[in-house]
Short mmCIF file of C-alpha atoms in Angstrom, two decimals:
data_model
loop_
_atom_site.label_atom_id
_atom_site.label_comp_id
_atom_site.label_asym_id
_atom_site.label_seq_id
_atom_site.Cartn_x
_atom_site.Cartn_y
_atom_site.Cartn_z
CA UNK A 1 42.90 68.44 77.81
CA UNK A 2 42.71 70.64 81.18
CA UNK A 3 38.56 70.94 80.56
CA UNK A 4 38.66 67.20 80.11
CA UNK A 5 40.66 66.70 83.31
CA UNK A 6 38.34 69.00 85.05
CA UNK A 7 35.38 67.52 84.12
CA UNK A 8 36.61 63.67 84.65
CA UNK A 9 37.43 65.09 88.52
CA UNK A 10 34.16 66.39 88.88
CA UNK A 11 32.61 63.29 87.66
CA UNK A 12 34.67 61.01 90.22
CA UNK A 13 33.85 63.51 92.71
CA UNK A 14 29.95 63.20 91.98
CA UNK A 15 30.25 59.42 91.63
CA UNK A 16 32.22 59.02 94.89
CA UNK A 17 29.85 61.79 96.45
CA UNK A 18 26.77 59.54 95.10
CA UNK A 19 27.95 56.72 96.93
CA UNK A 20 28.18 58.89 99.96
CA UNK A 21 24.35 58.95 99.15
CA UNK A 22 24.54 62.81 99.66
CA UNK A 23 22.46 65.24 98.25
CA UNK A 24 24.22 67.41 95.34
CA UNK A 25 23.12 69.92 93.57
CA UNK A 26 23.92 72.79 90.98
CA UNK A 27 24.05 76.42 91.31
CA UNK A 28 24.63 79.20 88.83
CA UNK A 29 26.21 81.98 91.23
CA UNK A 30 26.38 84.60 88.53
CA UNK A 31 22.60 84.05 87.36
CA UNK A 32 21.53 84.12 90.77
CA UNK A 33 23.20 87.58 91.63
CA UNK A 34 22.12 89.17 88.28
CA UNK A 35 18.59 87.61 88.39
CA UNK A 36 17.77 89.07 91.95
CA UNK A 37 15.91 92.27 92.82
CA UNK A 38 18.31 93.98 94.24
CA UNK A 39 20.47 93.46 90.62
CA UNK A 40 17.59 95.08 88.71
CA UNK A 41 17.69 97.91 91.40
CA UNK A 42 21.23 98.50 90.95
CA UNK A 43 20.90 98.20 86.90
CA UNK A 44 18.08 100.97 87.16
CA UNK A 45 20.25 103.06 89.63
CA UNK A 46 23.31 102.65 87.45
CA UNK A 47 21.37 103.73 84.31
CA UNK A 48 20.28 106.87 86.16
CA UNK A 49 23.53 107.44 87.44
CA UNK A 50 25.38 107.34 84.34
CA UNK A 51 22.61 108.73 82.21
CA UNK A 52 24.44 112.13 82.05
CA UNK A 53 28.02 110.68 81.49
CA UNK A 54 26.65 108.46 78.71
CA UNK A 55 24.64 111.34 76.91
CA UNK A 56 28.21 113.29 76.79
CA UNK A 57 29.93 110.27 75.23
CA UNK A 58 27.48 110.14 72.54
CA UNK A 59 27.92 113.54 72.04
CA UNK A 60 31.67 113.13 71.64
CA UNK A 61 30.90 110.56 69.29
CA UNK A 62 28.69 112.54 67.24
CA UNK A 63 31.46 115.29 67.09
CA UNK A 64 34.35 112.93 66.39
CA UNK A 65 32.35 111.34 63.26
CA UNK A 66 31.40 114.83 62.13
CA UNK A 67 35.02 115.40 61.96
CA UNK A 68 35.74 112.61 60.58
CA UNK A 69 33.48 113.06 57.85
CA UNK A 70 34.42 116.70 57.29
CA UNK A 71 38.26 115.28 56.85
CA UNK A 72 37.05 112.55 54.03
CA UNK A 73 34.82 115.37 52.15
CA UNK A 74 37.94 117.91 51.98
CA UNK A 75 40.74 115.64 51.13
CA UNK A 76 42.38 117.08 48.29
CA UNK A 77 40.32 120.22 48.25
CA UNK A 78 41.41 122.29 51.61
CA UNK A 79 44.96 123.74 51.84
CA UNK A 80 47.47 121.79 53.91
CA UNK A 81 47.35 123.93 56.77
CA UNK A 82 43.17 123.61 56.65
CA UNK A 83 43.68 119.42 56.62
CA UNK A 84 46.20 119.70 59.22
CA UNK A 85 43.99 121.94 61.48
CA UNK A 86 41.35 119.37 61.02
CA UNK A 87 42.91 116.27 61.68
CA UNK A 88 44.45 117.80 64.93
CA UNK A 89 40.62 118.53 65.94
CA UNK A 90 39.75 115.23 64.66
CA UNK A 91 42.67 113.57 66.84
CA UNK A 92 41.59 115.67 69.89
CA UNK A 93 37.96 114.86 69.79
CA UNK A 94 38.45 111.28 69.05
CA UNK A 95 41.09 111.13 71.92
CA UNK A 96 38.63 112.91 74.25
CA UNK A 97 35.93 110.04 73.30
CA UNK A 98 38.24 107.31 73.84
CA UNK A 99 39.45 108.64 77.29
CA UNK A 100 36.13 109.21 78.34
CA UNK A 101 34.58 105.96 77.34
CA UNK A 102 37.40 104.10 79.36
CA UNK A 103 36.64 106.48 82.40
CA UNK A 104 32.77 105.49 82.25
CA UNK A 105 33.61 101.79 81.68
CA UNK A 106 36.38 101.78 84.72
CA UNK A 107 33.50 103.44 87.13
CA UNK A 108 30.84 101.40 85.85
CA UNK A 109 33.24 97.93 86.45
CA UNK A 110 34.30 99.67 89.78
CA UNK A 111 30.48 100.03 90.94
CA UNK A 112 29.46 96.53 89.99
CA UNK A 113 32.12 95.09 91.69
CA UNK A 114 31.05 96.87 95.02
CA UNK A 115 27.78 95.85 94.22
CA UNK A 116 28.95 91.79 93.76
CA UNK A 117 30.95 92.45 97.18
CA UNK A 118 28.01 93.76 99.15
CA UNK A 119 25.88 90.78 97.68
CA UNK A 120 28.41 88.10 98.58
CA UNK A 121 27.50 87.99 102.12
CA UNK A 122 23.50 87.80 101.64
CA UNK A 123 24.25 84.91 98.84
CA UNK A 124 26.43 83.32 101.44
CA UNK A 125 23.76 83.35 104.32
CA UNK A 126 21.32 82.04 101.50
CA UNK A 127 23.13 79.43 100.50
CA UNK A 128 24.23 78.05 104.00
CA UNK A 129 20.46 78.34 104.86
CA UNK A 130 19.45 76.14 101.91
CA UNK A 131 22.31 73.88 102.60
CA UNK A 132 21.28 73.29 106.27
CA UNK A 133 17.07 73.23 104.97
CA UNK A 134 17.89 70.80 102.07
CA UNK A 135 20.60 68.58 103.52
CA UNK A 136 23.02 69.27 100.63
CA UNK A 137 26.03 67.50 100.74
CA UNK A 138 27.90 69.03 97.60
CA UNK A 139 27.22 72.25 95.61
CA UNK A 140 28.77 72.29 91.90
CA UNK A 141 29.28 75.21 90.10
CA UNK A 142 26.66 74.99 86.76
CA UNK A 143 29.33 76.23 84.60
CA UNK A 144 31.25 72.75 85.45
CA UNK A 145 28.84 70.75 84.45
CA UNK A 146 28.21 69.49 80.85
CA UNK A 147 24.56 68.08 81.86
CA UNK A 148 22.20 68.47 84.89
CA UNK A 149 18.72 67.44 85.63
CA UNK A 150 16.70 70.39 86.23
CA UNK A 151 15.46 69.65 89.52
CA UNK A 152 19.02 69.48 91.14
CA UNK A 153 19.55 73.30 89.98
CA UNK A 154 19.02 75.44 92.95
CA UNK A 155 19.66 78.86 91.04
CA UNK A 156 15.79 79.99 91.17
CA UNK A 157 15.86 78.75 94.75
CA UNK A 158 18.52 81.12 95.63
CA UNK A 159 16.85 83.87 93.65
CA UNK A 160 13.68 83.53 95.82
CA UNK A 161 15.66 83.69 99.02
CA UNK A 162 17.98 86.72 98.46
CA UNK A 163 14.60 88.74 97.08
CA UNK A 164 12.91 87.58 100.64
CA UNK A 165 15.95 89.33 102.40
#
């Protein structure tokens, strides 16, 4: 229901804007940011920056899996003390794996948010330049539209302008 209301409001806004005879375009902001050369460079930098951490995480996962398999193979064959010791080792390895995985994900997310924050002023500048150059009256977020004639989508123009900066 809420989505329908949003779509109707967008349609009314589009119709009233067309009556105004202004230029209406759509923009996929996320795609524009993620398709830019700066985003590509950032992904490469991030990959190299976290390569060692990811390798350690994979090693921890292998260690935890090996301990889990050992637990399963030795179930009923080993003494209770040995099984208890194996369970503790597995829990410790698995807990470390989870902790480091969450830590790594938080670091990546923080770096991505920093990148987006750095790109926002550049994106705003590009959008303002296109508004003036193309005499745009309304920019609609592409995710809010059901259908868009490809000629109204300025996302690629935004990417090209971001790459020029």
